[in-house]
Structure formats: structure tokens, C-alpha cells
PDB file of C-alpha atoms and ligand atoms in Angstrom:
ATOM      1  CA  UNK P   1     -95.171 -25.008 -16.534  1.00  0.00           C
ATOM      2  CA  UNK P   2     -95.232 -25.588 -12.842  1.00  0.00           C
ATOM      3  CA  UNK P   3     -97.647 -28.081 -11.515  1.00  0.00           C
ATOM      4  CA  UNK P   4    -100.518 -26.481  -9.695  1.00  0.00           C
ATOM      5  CA  UNK P   5    -100.873 -27.759  -6.441  1.00  0.00           C
ATOM      6  CA  UNK P   6    -104.158 -28.078  -4.285  1.00  0.00           C
ATOM      7  CA  UNK P   7    -104.966 -28.747  -0.591  1.00  0.00           C
ATOM      8  CA  UNK P   8    -108.227 -29.553   1.255  1.00  0.00           C
ATOM      9  CA  UNK P   9    -109.368 -26.612   3.496  1.00  0.00           C
ATOM     10  CA  UNK P  10    -111.514 -28.425   6.331  1.00  0.00           C
ATOM     11  CA  UNK P  11    -113.125 -24.855   7.499  1.00  0.00           C
ATOM     12  CA  UNK P  12    -114.417 -24.055   3.874  1.00  0.00           C
ATOM     13  CA  UNK P  13    -114.678 -27.660   2.730  1.00  0.00           C
ATOM     14  CA  UNK P  14    -113.346 -27.078  -0.508  1.00  0.00           C
ATOM     15  CA  UNK P  15    -109.621 -27.642  -2.212  1.00  0.00           C
ATOM     16  CA  UNK P  16    -107.681 -24.602  -2.425  1.00  0.00           C
ATOM     17  CA  UNK P  17    -104.520 -23.640  -4.402  1.00  0.00           C
ATOM     18  CA  UNK P  18    -101.403 -23.840  -2.682  1.00  0.00           C
ATOM     19  CA  UNK P  19     -99.639 -20.607  -3.131  1.00  0.00           C
ATOM     20  CA  UNK P  20     -95.883 -20.865  -3.056  1.00  0.00           C
ATOM     21  CA  UNK P  21     -94.780 -18.202  -0.522  1.00  0.00           C
ATOM     22  CA  UNK P  22     -92.332 -15.180  -1.685  1.00  0.00           C
ATOM     23  CA  UNK P  23     -89.698 -15.668   1.194  1.00  0.00           C
ATOM     24  CA  UNK P  24     -89.005 -19.496   0.068  1.00  0.00           C
ATOM     25  CA  UNK P  25     -88.529 -18.454  -3.395  1.00  0.00           C
ATOM     26  CA  UNK P  26     -85.820 -15.882  -2.156  1.00  0.00           C
ATOM     27  CA  UNK P  27     -84.271 -18.388  -0.156  1.00  0.00           C
ATOM     28  CA  UNK P  28     -83.879 -20.618  -3.076  1.00  0.00           C
ATOM     29  CA  UNK P  29     -82.614 -17.924  -5.089  1.00  0.00           C
ATOM     30  CA  UNK P  30     -79.822 -17.057  -2.802  1.00  0.00           C
ATOM     31  CA  UNK P  31     -78.693 -20.464  -2.168  1.00  0.00           C
ATOM     32  CA  UNK P  32     -78.359 -21.170  -5.730  1.00  0.00           C
ATOM     33  CA  UNK P  33     -76.217 -18.040  -5.878  1.00  0.00           C
ATOM     34  CA  UNK P  34     -74.133 -19.093  -2.945  1.00  0.00           C
ATOM     35  CA  UNK P  35     -73.780 -22.475  -4.953  1.00  0.00           C
ATOM     36  CA  UNK P  36     -72.575 -21.047  -7.876  1.00  0.00           C
ATOM     37  CA  UNK P  37     -69.765 -18.575  -6.124  1.00  0.00           C
ATOM     38  CA  UNK P  38     -68.607 -21.920  -3.876  1.00  0.00           C
ATOM     39  CA  UNK P  39     -68.078 -23.884  -7.094  1.00  0.00           C
ATOM     40  CA  UNK P  40     -66.590 -21.128  -8.668  1.00  0.00           C
ATOM     41  CA  UNK P  41     -64.188 -20.499  -5.922  1.00  0.00           C
ATOM     42  CA  UNK P  42     -63.514 -24.550  -5.332  1.00  0.00           C
ATOM     43  CA  UNK P  43     -62.622 -24.229  -9.317  1.00  0.00           C
ATOM     44  CA  UNK P  44     -60.219 -21.130  -8.687  1.00  0.00           C
ATOM     45  CA  UNK P  45     -58.437 -23.200  -5.648  1.00  0.00           C
ATOM     46  CA  UNK P  46     -57.815 -26.058  -8.173  1.00  0.00           C
ATOM     47  CA  UNK P  47     -56.726 -24.272 -10.691  1.00  0.00           C
ATOM     48  CA  UNK P  48     -54.282 -22.537  -8.959  1.00  0.00           C
ATOM     49  CA  UNK P  49     -52.951 -25.698  -7.354  1.00  0.00           C
ATOM     50  CA  UNK P  50     -52.289 -27.471 -10.762  1.00  0.00           C
ATOM     51  CA  UNK P  51     -48.689 -27.581 -11.735  1.00  0.00           C
ATOM     52  CA  UNK P  52     -48.476 -24.443 -14.310  1.00  0.00           C
ATOM     53  CA  UNK P  53     -48.354 -25.636 -17.815  1.00  0.00           C
ATOM     54  CA  UNK P  54     -45.472 -23.829 -19.727  1.00  0.00           C
ATOM     55  CA  UNK P  55     -44.681 -23.173 -22.942  1.00  0.00           C
ATOM     56  CA  UNK P  56     -40.827 -24.295 -24.361  1.00  0.00           C
ATOM     57  CA  UNK P  57     -40.045 -20.812 -24.680  1.00  0.00           C
ATOM     58  CA  UNK P  58     -40.872 -20.250 -20.941  1.00  0.00           C
ATOM     59  CA  UNK P  59     -38.995 -23.076 -19.973  1.00  0.00           C
ATOM     60  CA  UNK P  60     -36.015 -21.842 -22.013  1.00  0.00           C
ATOM     61  CA  UNK P  61     -36.096 -18.738 -20.231  1.00  0.00           C
ATOM     62  CA  UNK P  62     -36.308 -20.188 -16.946  1.00  0.00           C
ATOM     63  CA  UNK P  63     -33.379 -22.334 -17.425  1.00  0.00           C
ATOM     64  CA  UNK P  64     -31.291 -19.243 -18.512  1.00  0.00           C
ATOM     65  CA  UNK P  65     -32.294 -17.257 -15.318  1.00  0.00           C
ATOM     66  CA  UNK P  66     -31.276 -20.062 -13.358  1.00  0.00           C
ATOM     67  CA  UNK P  67     -28.102 -20.542 -15.309  1.00  0.00           C
ATOM     68  CA  UNK P  68     -27.495 -16.573 -14.731  1.00  0.00           C
ATOM     69  CA  UNK P  69     -28.210 -17.059 -10.951  1.00  0.00           C
ATOM     70  CA  UNK P  70     -25.529 -19.643 -10.686  1.00  0.00           C
ATOM     71  CA  UNK P  71     -23.027 -17.617 -12.405  1.00  0.00           C
ATOM     72  CA  UNK P  72     -23.801 -14.545 -10.259  1.00  0.00           C
ATOM     73  CA  UNK P  73     -23.092 -16.572  -7.428  1.00  0.00           C
ATOM     74  CA  UNK P  74     -19.455 -18.041  -8.723  1.00  0.00           C
ATOM     75  CA  UNK P  75     -18.501 -14.716  -9.662  1.00  0.00           C
ATOM     76  CA  UNK P  76     -19.362 -13.471  -6.203  1.00  0.00           C
ATOM     77  CA  UNK P  77     -17.202 -16.232  -4.769  1.00  0.00           C
ATOM     78  CA  UNK P  78     -14.486 -15.329  -6.982  1.00  0.00           C
ATOM     79  CA  UNK P  79     -14.842 -11.597  -6.238  1.00  0.00           C
ATOM     80  CA  UNK P  80     -14.527 -12.856  -2.546  1.00  0.00           C
ATOM     81  CA  UNK P  81     -11.282 -14.762  -3.337  1.00  0.00           C
ATOM     82  CA  UNK P  82      -9.876 -11.740  -5.024  1.00  0.00           C
ATOM     83  CA  UNK P  83     -10.835  -9.599  -1.888  1.00  0.00           C
ATOM     84  CA  UNK P  84      -8.995 -11.984   0.334  1.00  0.00           C
ATOM     85  CA  UNK P  85      -5.639 -11.943  -2.073  1.00  0.00           C
ATOM     86  CA  UNK P  86      -6.040  -8.119  -2.056  1.00  0.00           C
ATOM     87  CA  UNK P  87      -6.389  -7.797   1.566  1.00  0.00           C
ATOM     88  CA  UNK P  88      -3.053  -9.932   2.491  1.00  0.00           C
ATOM     89  CA  UNK P  89      -1.394  -7.411  -0.172  1.00  0.00           C
ATOM     90  CA  UNK P  90      -2.726  -4.552   1.850  1.00  0.00           C
ATOM     91  CA  UNK P  91      -1.623  -5.932   4.890  1.00  0.00           C
ATOM     92  CA  UNK P  92       1.970  -6.277   3.756  1.00  0.00           C
ATOM     93  CA  UNK P  93       1.850  -2.993   2.343  1.00  0.00           C
ATOM     94  CA  UNK P  94       0.959  -1.424   5.451  1.00  0.00           C
ATOM     95  CA  UNK P  95       3.108  -3.657   7.720  1.00  0.00           C
ATOM     96  CA  UNK P  96       5.995  -4.194   5.816  1.00  0.00           C
ATOM     97  CA  UNK P  97       6.304  -1.737   2.704  1.00  0.00           C
ATOM     98  CA  UNK P  98       5.050   1.485   4.332  1.00  0.00           C
ATOM     99  CA  UNK P  99       6.902   1.039   7.441  1.00  0.00           C
ATOM    100  CA  UNK P 100      10.427   0.093   5.958  1.00  0.00           C
ATOM    101  CA  UNK P 101       9.824   3.415   3.892  1.00  0.00           C
ATOM    102  CA  UNK P 102       8.574   5.440   6.847  1.00  0.00           C
ATOM    103  CA  UNK P 103       5.032   5.974   5.548  1.00  0.00           C
ATOM    104  CA  UNK P 104       1.991   6.174   7.366  1.00  0.00           C
ATOM    105  CA  UNK P 105      -0.092   3.005   7.073  1.00  0.00           C
ATOM    106  CA  UNK P 106      -3.584   3.362   5.252  1.00  0.00           C
ATOM    107  CA  UNK P 107      -6.158   2.729   7.310  1.00  0.00           C
ATOM    108  CA  UNK P 108      -8.527  -0.021   6.871  1.00  0.00           C
ATOM    109  CA  UNK P 109     -11.580   2.489   6.547  1.00  0.00           C
ATOM    110  CA  UNK P 110      -9.825   4.642   3.895  1.00  0.00           C
ATOM    111  CA  UNK P 111      -9.058   1.461   1.813  1.00  0.00           C
ATOM    112  CA  UNK P 112     -12.451   0.053   1.831  1.00  0.00           C
ATOM    113  CA  UNK P 113     -14.294   3.645   1.897  1.00  0.00           C
ATOM    114  CA  UNK P 114     -17.731   2.993   1.814  1.00  0.00           C
ATOM    115  CA  UNK P 115     -20.368   4.451  -0.966  1.00  0.00           C
ATOM    116  CA  UNK P 116     -22.648   6.156   1.932  1.00  0.00           C
ATOM    117  CA  UNK P 117     -24.887   8.571   1.190  1.00  0.00           C
ATOM    118  CA  UNK P 118     -26.846   8.114  -2.179  1.00  0.00           C
ATOM    119  CA  UNK P 119     -28.122   5.049  -3.267  1.00  0.00           C
ATOM    120  CA  UNK P 120     -25.651   3.681  -6.216  1.00  0.00           C
ATOM    121  CA  UNK P 121     -27.709   0.795  -6.722  1.00  0.00           C
ATOM    122  CA  UNK P 122     -31.248   2.024  -6.847  1.00  0.00           C
ATOM    123  CA  UNK P 123     -31.501   1.025 -10.660  1.00  0.00           C
ATOM    124  CA  UNK P 124     -31.067  -2.519  -9.371  1.00  0.00           C
ATOM    125  CA  UNK P 125     -33.779  -2.707  -6.892  1.00  0.00           C
ATOM    126  CA  UNK P 126     -37.522  -4.053  -7.250  1.00  0.00           C
ATOM    127  CA  UNK P 127     -36.599  -7.511  -8.889  1.00  0.00           C
ATOM    128  CA  UNK P 128     -36.271 -10.943  -7.583  1.00  0.00           C
ATOM    129  CA  UNK P 129     -32.471 -11.050  -8.039  1.00  0.00           C
ATOM    130  CA  UNK P 130     -32.068  -7.684  -6.679  1.00  0.00           C
ATOM    131  CA  UNK P 131     -30.160  -8.489  -3.686  1.00  0.00           C
ATOM    132  CA  UNK P 132     -27.759 -11.052  -5.683  1.00  0.00           C
ATOM    133  CA  UNK P 133     -27.104  -8.187  -8.423  1.00  0.00           C
ATOM    134  CA  UNK P 134     -26.642  -5.530  -5.875  1.00  0.00           C
ATOM    135  CA  UNK P 135     -24.132  -7.581  -3.745  1.00  0.00           C
ATOM    136  CA  UNK P 136     -22.263  -8.151  -6.839  1.00  0.00           C
ATOM    137  CA  UNK P 137     -22.049  -4.745  -7.808  1.00  0.00           C
ATOM    138  CA  UNK P 138     -20.922  -3.436  -4.387  1.00  0.00           C
ATOM    139  CA  UNK P 139     -18.191  -6.186  -4.161  1.00  0.00           C
ATOM    140  CA  UNK P 140     -16.766  -5.221  -7.502  1.00  0.00           C
ATOM    141  CA  UNK P 141     -17.117  -1.639  -6.701  1.00  0.00           C
ATOM    142  CA  UNK P 142     -15.046  -1.954  -3.410  1.00  0.00           C
ATOM    143  CA  UNK P 143     -12.618  -4.214  -5.174  1.00  0.00           C
ATOM    144  CA  UNK P 144     -12.030  -1.550  -7.915  1.00  0.00           C
ATOM    145  CA  UNK P 145     -11.497   0.929  -5.241  1.00  0.00           C
ATOM    146  CA  UNK P 146      -9.211  -1.148  -3.128  1.00  0.00           C
ATOM    147  CA  UNK P 147      -6.980  -1.740  -6.354  1.00  0.00           C
ATOM    148  CA  UNK P 148      -6.842   1.881  -7.067  1.00  0.00           C
ATOM    149  CA  UNK P 149      -5.691   2.808  -3.449  1.00  0.00           C
ATOM    150  CA  UNK P 150      -3.299  -0.113  -3.471  1.00  0.00           C
ATOM    151  CA  UNK P 151      -1.906   0.923  -6.793  1.00  0.00           C
ATOM    152  CA  UNK P 152      -1.375   4.528  -5.482  1.00  0.00           C
ATOM    153  CA  UNK P 153       0.619   3.348  -2.437  1.00  0.00           C
ATOM    154  CA  UNK P 154       2.740   1.072  -4.573  1.00  0.00           C
ATOM    155  CA  UNK P 155       3.471   4.263  -6.699  1.00  0.00           C
ATOM    156  CA  UNK P 156       4.591   6.104  -3.657  1.00  0.00           C
ATOM    157  CA  UNK P 157       6.454   3.278  -2.618  1.00  0.00           C
ATOM    158  CA  UNK P 158       8.402   2.935  -5.632  1.00  0.00           C
ATOM    159  CA  UNK P 159       9.348   6.832  -5.459  1.00  0.00           C
ATOM    160  CA  UNK P 160      10.347   6.549  -1.852  1.00  0.00           C
ATOM    161  CA  UNK P 161      12.558   3.504  -2.848  1.00  0.00           C
ATOM    162  CA  UNK P 162      14.227   5.397  -5.574  1.00  0.00           C
ATOM    163  CA  UNK P 163      14.760   8.282  -3.200  1.00  0.00           C
ATOM    164  CA  UNK P 164      16.342   6.008  -0.496  1.00  0.00           C
ATOM    165  CA  UNK P 165      18.517   4.466  -2.855  1.00  0.00           C
ATOM    166  CA  UNK P 166      19.730   7.816  -4.055  1.00  0.00           C
ATOM    167  CA  UNK P 167      20.279   8.909  -0.448  1.00  0.00           C
ATOM    168  CA  UNK P 168      22.225   5.446   0.055  1.00  0.00           C
ATOM    169  CA  UNK P 169      24.516   6.013  -2.800  1.00  0.00           C
ATOM    170  CA  UNK P 170      25.177   9.788  -1.691  1.00  0.00           C
ATOM    171  CA  UNK P 171      25.974   8.993   2.158  1.00  0.00           C
ATOM    172  CA  UNK P 172      29.835   8.815   2.436  1.00  0.00           C
ATOM    173  CA  UNK P 173      30.048   5.027   3.020  1.00  0.00           C
ATOM    174  CA  UNK P 174      33.570   3.929   2.305  1.00  0.00           C
ATOM    175  CA  UNK P 175      37.110   4.961   3.341  1.00  0.00           C
ATOM    176  CA  UNK P 176      38.762   7.577   1.042  1.00  0.00           C
ATOM    177  CA  UNK P 177      41.887   5.488   0.843  1.00  0.00           C
ATOM    178  CA  UNK P 178      42.073   2.018  -0.173  1.00  0.00           C
ATOM    179  CA  UNK P 179      43.263  -0.360   2.993  1.00  0.00           C
ATOM    180  CA  UNK P 180      46.144  -1.826   0.619  1.00  0.00           C
ATOM    181  CA  UNK P 181      47.613   1.474   0.151  1.00  0.00           C
ATOM    182  CA  UNK P 182      47.664   2.500   3.718  1.00  0.00           C
ATOM    183  CA  UNK P 183      51.030   2.189   5.647  1.00  0.00           C
ATOM    184  CA  UNK P 184      48.829   2.816   8.545  1.00  0.00           C
ATOM    185  CA  UNK P 185      46.005   4.460  10.245  1.00  0.00           C
ATOM    186  CA  UNK P 186      47.675   7.306  11.635  1.00  0.00           C
ATOM    187  CA  UNK P 187      44.752   8.835  13.843  1.00  0.00           C
ATOM    188  CA  UNK P 188      40.836   8.752  14.604  1.00  0.00           C
ATOM    189  CA  UNK P 189      38.334  11.267  15.629  1.00  0.00           C
ATOM    190  CA  UNK P 190      38.737  12.329  18.888  1.00  0.00           C
ATOM    191  CA  UNK P 191      41.335  13.850  21.449  1.00  0.00           C
ATOM    192  CA  UNK P 192      44.600  13.710  20.215  1.00  0.00           C
ATOM    193  CA  UNK P 193      48.259  15.395  20.538  1.00  0.00           C
ATOM    194  CA  UNK P 194      48.849  18.144  18.159  1.00  0.00           C
ATOM    195  CA  UNK P 195      51.676  17.125  16.038  1.00  0.00           C
ATOM    196  CA  UNK P 196      52.793  20.939  16.002  1.00  0.00           C
ATOM    197  CA  UNK P 197      51.971  22.390  19.409  1.00  0.00           C
ATOM    198  CA  UNK P 198      51.967  19.051  20.998  1.00  0.00           C
ATOM    199  CA  UNK P 199      49.050  20.168  23.045  1.00  0.00           C
ATOM    200  CA  UNK P 200      45.769  17.939  23.535  1.00  0.00           C
ATOM    201  CA  UNK P 201      43.424  18.952  20.883  1.00  0.00           C
ATOM    202  CA  UNK P 202      40.022  17.535  19.472  1.00  0.00           C
ATOM    203  CA  UNK P 203      40.943  16.049  15.915  1.00  0.00           C
ATOM    204  CA  UNK P 204      37.721  16.490  13.952  1.00  0.00           C
ATOM    205  CA  UNK P 205      38.719  13.687  11.115  1.00  0.00           C
ATOM    206  CA  UNK P 206      40.845  10.505  10.436  1.00  0.00           C
ATOM    207  CA  UNK P 207      44.360  10.665   9.350  1.00  0.00           C
ATOM    208  CA  UNK P 208      45.205   7.789   6.389  1.00  0.00           C
ATOM    209  CA  UNK P 209      48.726   7.624   5.956  1.00  0.00           C
ATOM    210  CA  UNK P 210      49.784   6.563   2.643  1.00  0.00           C
ATOM    211  CA  UNK P 211      52.483   7.352   0.387  1.00  0.00           C
ATOM    212  CA  UNK P 212      52.375  10.544  -1.766  1.00  0.00           C
ATOM    213  CA  UNK P 213      50.301  10.235  -4.800  1.00  0.00           C
ATOM    214  CA  UNK P 214      48.068   7.417  -3.441  1.00  0.00           C
ATOM    215  CA  UNK P 215      44.640   7.454  -4.936  1.00  0.00           C
ATOM    216  CA  UNK P 216      41.929   9.424  -2.984  1.00  0.00           C
ATOM    217  CA  UNK P 217      38.463   8.122  -3.847  1.00  0.00           C
ATOM    218  CA  UNK P 218      35.228  10.080  -3.561  1.00  0.00           C
ATOM    219  CA  UNK P 219      33.314   8.105  -0.393  1.00  0.00           C
ATOM    220  CA  UNK P 220      29.816   8.736  -1.911  1.00  0.00           C
ATOM    221  CA  UNK P 221      28.009  10.446  -4.937  1.00  0.00           C
ATOM    222  CA  UNK P 222      27.853  14.151  -4.789  1.00  0.00           C
ATOM    223  CA  UNK P 223      28.788  17.386  -6.447  1.00  0.00           C
ATOM    224  CA  UNK P 224      32.431  18.829  -6.146  1.00  0.00           C
ATOM    225  CA  UNK P 225      31.981  22.026  -3.852  1.00  0.00           C
ATOM    226  CA  UNK P 226      35.143  22.849  -3.228  1.00  0.00           C
ATOM    227  CA  UNK P 227      38.769  22.227  -4.514  1.00  0.00           C
ATOM    228  CA  UNK P 228      41.363  24.689  -3.252  1.00  0.00           C
ATOM    229  CA  UNK P 229      43.903  25.621  -0.549  1.00  0.00           C
ATOM    230  CA  UNK P 230      42.285  28.536   0.770  1.00  0.00           C
ATOM    231  CA  UNK P 231      41.150  26.914   3.692  1.00  0.00           C
ATOM    232  CA  UNK P 232      43.537  27.420   6.682  1.00  0.00           C
ATOM    233  CA  UNK P 233      45.511  24.310   7.392  1.00  0.00           C
ATOM    234  CA  UNK P 234      43.705  21.931   4.890  1.00  0.00           C
ATOM    235  CA  UNK P 235      46.359  22.877   1.988  1.00  0.00           C
ATOM    236  CA  UNK P 236      44.970  21.327  -1.438  1.00  0.00           C
ATOM    237  CA  UNK P 237      41.508  20.081  -0.120  1.00  0.00           C
ATOM    238  CA  UNK P 238      38.172  18.966  -1.825  1.00  0.00           C
ATOM    239  CA  UNK P 239      34.882  19.259  -0.194  1.00  0.00           C
ATOM    240  CA  UNK P 240      32.146  17.026  -1.748  1.00  0.00           C
ATOM    241  CA  UNK P 241      28.710  17.929  -1.342  1.00  0.00           C
ATOM    242  CA  UNK P 242      26.445  14.827  -0.974  1.00  0.00           C
ATOM    243  CA  UNK P 243      23.154  16.453  -0.728  1.00  0.00           C
ATOM    244  CA  UNK P 244      20.748  15.252   2.271  1.00  0.00           C
ATOM    245  CA  UNK P 245      22.589  17.388   4.711  1.00  0.00           C
ATOM    246  CA  UNK P 246      26.196  15.387   3.830  1.00  0.00           C
ATOM    247  CA  UNK P 247      29.445  16.597   3.014  1.00  0.00           C
ATOM    248  CA  UNK P 248      32.947  15.100   3.096  1.00  0.00           C
ATOM    249  CA  UNK P 249      36.262  16.819   3.065  1.00  0.00           C
ATOM    250  CA  UNK P 250      39.828  15.397   2.056  1.00  0.00           C
ATOM    251  CA  UNK P 251      42.662  17.478   3.014  1.00  0.00           C
ATOM    252  CA  UNK P 252      46.380  17.897   2.514  1.00  0.00           C
ATOM    253  CA  UNK P 253      46.248  16.796  -1.077  1.00  0.00           C
ATOM    254  CA  UNK P 254      49.296  16.449  -3.528  1.00  0.00           C
ATOM    255  CA  UNK P 255      47.238  16.734  -6.706  1.00  0.00           C
ATOM    256  CA  UNK P 256      43.471  17.315  -7.819  1.00  0.00           C
ATOM    257  CA  UNK P 257      41.344  15.023 -10.413  1.00  0.00           C
ATOM    258  CA  UNK P 258      38.459  17.016 -10.272  1.00  0.00           C
ATOM    259  CA  UNK P 259      37.115  20.515 -10.606  1.00  0.00           C
ATOM    260  CA  UNK P 260      34.422  22.433  -8.500  1.00  0.00           C
ATOM    261  CA  UNK P 261      30.942  21.850  -9.931  1.00  0.00           C
ATOM    262  CA  UNK P 262      31.969  18.315 -11.313  1.00  0.00           C
ATOM    263  CA  UNK P 263      29.618  15.485 -10.473  1.00  0.00           C
ATOM    264  CA  UNK P 264      31.431  12.177  -8.810  1.00  0.00           C
ATOM    265  CA  UNK P 265      30.284   8.874  -8.255  1.00  0.00           C
ATOM    266  CA  UNK P 266      31.413   6.988  -4.885  1.00  0.00           C
ATOM    267  CA  UNK P 267      34.921   5.134  -5.975  1.00  0.00           C
ATOM    268  CA  UNK P 268      35.910   7.977  -8.519  1.00  0.00           C
ATOM    269  CA  UNK P 269      39.518   9.024  -8.232  1.00  0.00           C
ATOM    270  CA  UNK P 270      39.177  12.610  -6.946  1.00  0.00           C
ATOM    271  CA  UNK P 271      42.851  13.333  -5.903  1.00  0.00           C
ATOM    272  CA  UNK P 272      46.345  11.934  -4.725  1.00  0.00           C
ATOM    273  CA  UNK P 273      47.740  12.002  -1.255  1.00  0.00           C
ATOM    274  CA  UNK P 274      50.145  14.516  -0.374  1.00  0.00           C
ATOM    275  CA  UNK P 275      51.136  16.694   2.679  1.00  0.00           C
ATOM    276  CA  UNK P 276      49.889  20.318   1.768  1.00  0.00           C
ATOM    277  CA  UNK P 277      49.245  22.639   4.355  1.00  0.00           C
ATOM    278  CA  UNK P 278      49.426  22.179   8.061  1.00  0.00           C
ATOM    279  CA  UNK P 279      50.762  18.271   8.079  1.00  0.00           C
ATOM    280  CA  UNK P 280      53.473  16.584   9.202  1.00  0.00           C
ATOM    281  CA  UNK P 281      53.873  13.837   6.663  1.00  0.00           C
ATOM    282  CA  UNK P 282      51.862  12.399   3.313  1.00  0.00           C
ATOM    283  CA  UNK P 283      48.521  11.540   4.716  1.00  0.00           C
ATOM    284  CA  UNK P 284      44.924  11.956   3.829  1.00  0.00           C
ATOM    285  CA  UNK P 285      43.058  13.974   6.474  1.00  0.00           C
ATOM    286  CA  UNK P 286      39.268  13.058   5.837  1.00  0.00           C
ATOM    287  CA  UNK P 287      35.977  14.523   7.557  1.00  0.00           C
ATOM    288  CA  UNK P 288      32.307  13.964   7.334  1.00  0.00           C
ATOM    289  CA  UNK P 289      29.471  16.578   7.726  1.00  0.00           C
ATOM    290  CA  UNK P 290      26.213  16.318   8.760  1.00  0.00           C
ATOM    291  CA  UNK P 291      24.002  19.386   8.361  1.00  0.00           C
ATOM    292  CA  UNK P 292      27.338  21.446   9.161  1.00  0.00           C
ATOM    293  CA  UNK P 293      28.522  19.590  12.038  1.00  0.00           C
ATOM    294  CA  UNK P 294      31.386  17.225  11.938  1.00  0.00           C
ATOM    295  CA  UNK P 295      30.754  13.651  12.739  1.00  0.00           C
ATOM    296  CA  UNK P 296      32.955  10.505  13.296  1.00  0.00           C
ATOM    297  CA  UNK P 297      33.714   9.170   9.759  1.00  0.00           C
ATOM    298  CA  UNK P 298      34.354   5.741  11.419  1.00  0.00           C
ATOM    299  CA  UNK P 299      30.418   5.190  11.154  1.00  0.00           C
ATOM    300  CA  UNK P 300      30.536   5.565   7.511  1.00  0.00           C
ATOM    301  CA  UNK P 301      32.549   2.901   6.495  1.00  0.00           C
ATOM    302  CA  UNK P 302      29.923   0.086   6.405  1.00  0.00           C
ATOM    303  CA  UNK P 303      30.283  -0.164   2.570  1.00  0.00           C
ATOM    304  CA  UNK P 304      33.835  -1.500   2.065  1.00  0.00           C
ATOM    305  CA  UNK P 305      34.805  -3.373   5.437  1.00  0.00           C
ATOM    306  CA  UNK P 306      34.317  -6.679   6.717  1.00  0.00           C
ATOM    307  CA  UNK P 307      33.631  -6.728  10.372  1.00  0.00           C
ATOM    308  CA  UNK P 308      36.885  -7.805  10.916  1.00  0.00           C
ATOM    309  CA  UNK P 309      38.485  -4.881   9.093  1.00  0.00           C
ATOM    310  CA  UNK P 310      36.002  -2.484  10.758  1.00  0.00           C
ATOM    311  CA  UNK P 311      37.107  -3.995  14.303  1.00  0.00           C
ATOM    312  CA  UNK P 312      40.795  -3.425  13.232  1.00  0.00           C
ATOM    313  CA  UNK P 313      40.058   0.159  12.002  1.00  0.00           C
ATOM    314  CA  UNK P 314      37.951   1.153  15.129  1.00  0.00           C
ATOM    315  CA  UNK P 315      40.800  -0.125  17.357  1.00  0.00           C
ATOM    316  CA  UNK P 316      43.612   2.016  15.574  1.00  0.00           C
ATOM    317  CA  UNK P 317      41.165   4.811  15.238  1.00  0.00           C
ATOM    318  CA  UNK P 318      41.079   5.146  18.978  1.00  0.00           C
ATOM    319  CA  UNK P 319      44.248   4.813  19.835  1.00  0.00           C
ATOM    320  CA  UNK P 320      45.395   7.921  21.225  1.00  0.00           C
ATOM    321  CA  UNK P 321      48.467   9.078  19.590  1.00  0.00           C
ATOM    322  CA  UNK P 322      49.672  11.933  17.791  1.00  0.00           C
ATOM    323  CA  UNK P 323      47.597  12.921  14.801  1.00  0.00           C
ATOM    324  CA  UNK P 324      49.027  13.878  11.588  1.00  0.00           C
ATOM    325  CA  UNK P 325      46.537  16.832  11.046  1.00  0.00           C
TER     326      UNK P 325
HETATM  327 ZN1   ZN Q 401      43.963  14.764  10.606  1.00  0.00          ZN
END
């Protein structure tokens, strides 16, 4: 019960009850509501700023998450290192191996071809760690692609190297008659006096003078294409098809040591020096063909000669003398 208050009215000369005004009541009411709100708000601020109290479970989860983040960062760093090593291999691949085997370098864009278009990492988005995980996934994807391309490139190079090896084994690269068996280098490639007509004529091969029966060697790997005496002038002669456009011819043989169709390797004895056909004395007339054209055989002896021997044979072959044909 609230106290009833009175006041003295000087006009009526009587005490009158003090009536509380309605507006004042509303004001008090509003103020108290505001007060409640304010105190609630202050409590909320205090609550939000208090160090949150965590359960042991939450604490252990947080530690685990932190550890995982750390490991992710370490993995990212390791991937960057792997990428650096791979980049060096790629550079060597492009600038050395592929150049050496006459293959085009693989452009950087192709090696690290992007994963544009669709977002492959959409599932990884929307988390606090999204960026870290997306980066890791992208790095690993690029690394994988680089490795696949590099591996394919090396496969290609192995193939090219094997081909090159075969080519090098096939090309005529040694003398058909050994130096120790030579009585002299009779005549080289170029204009020489024909032994029969005494006219100046182009001599398309090299003559290796040696006693009858001296072994003649295959100058490169290949297949015997001819072993007969039906070509004019050559007498008993052998042609080896080396592939890659190369052929070698050995003429004026005394005897054959091979048959047509037989496969031979460089250094195999294919026949013996003689003087059959258009020949003045026992010798081996030797020719080398590339794509059907006769070329100077002297350019092919690098396989068996020292620098001095090559200089000697070059000098002898260039002497303009009479060939033995
Ligand atoms: Zn000759």
C-alpha cells in the first residue's frame, strides 16, 4: 500500500489528496525497462569478453587441429621442394636430352597445364582451413601431372636413344680391310687415272690394296643385299643394306663368306680380297651410298682410326694417282 499524500489548497482552504500524474508513471516504467536492457547488454559484453571456458575434449581437439595445420604447412613446403627438383629435371630434359635427340622441348605451359574451367576444389571450400587444404591439393595435382609428363618424355627419349644407337651401329664406320693387312692405300675418292684406258675419270670409291685372301669386314650392321658377279666391272662383289638409306659395296672379291639375305654385324668377315672383274691387282674397291648416291667413304672411318691414322689415310687417298678400279 502506497502512502496517500495530501497538500493544502489555499483557495479552498482544505487538504486535498495528491493524485500521481499518469505521465510520471509511464516515465518510471520506461526508465526501468531501459535499465533492464542496459544491464543485460553489459552482462552480455562481459560474458563475450571472458576467456571462454573449454572442456578437456575441446582442448584436445583444438591441439589436434593445430597440429594438423602445422603438418599441412610442412607438407606444402616439402611439395615445393619436390617441385623445385622436378623443375631442374625438366630443364635438363628440355635443354639437354630432348635437344640431343632432336625432339622438341615440352613448353612450360604444357608441363604445368592448369586445371582451369571447373573448380575441382569446390568440396574443400567453406572451412577455416580451406585455403591451406586447397593449396595443398592443387600443388599435389600439378606435381602429379608434371611427373606424368616428365616420365612420358623420358620414355620417348629412351626410344630415341635406342634408335640412335641402332643408327650408329648401322652406319658404315670402319675400314673394310685392316690397316695391318694393307700393302698400300691405292686410291681414294675423286678424279684418278683409269688403269685400263689411262683417261682421267672419277673414282667413286676407295681401293685398299692387300694380298689375295685378306679378310674383308662388314663396315656396319646390316643385311647382305647382293653377293654376285653380275654387275659390270665389280667382279665378285657384295652390297650390304645398312638401313637408314646407307649401303656399302665391296668389289673384286676372291671369295664370299656370306649369302644374300644374311644379317651381318660390323666387323664380321664377309669375304676375301681378290682381283675379279675390272681390276689390275688384288684389292678391295669400297663404296658407300647414302640414299642411292655414292659418297666419299673416308668420312666414315672414325670408328676405327686414331687421329694420326686418319690424317695419314686422308693424305694417301688424296694423292692423285692411278686407281686399281
Ligand atoms: Zn676402285
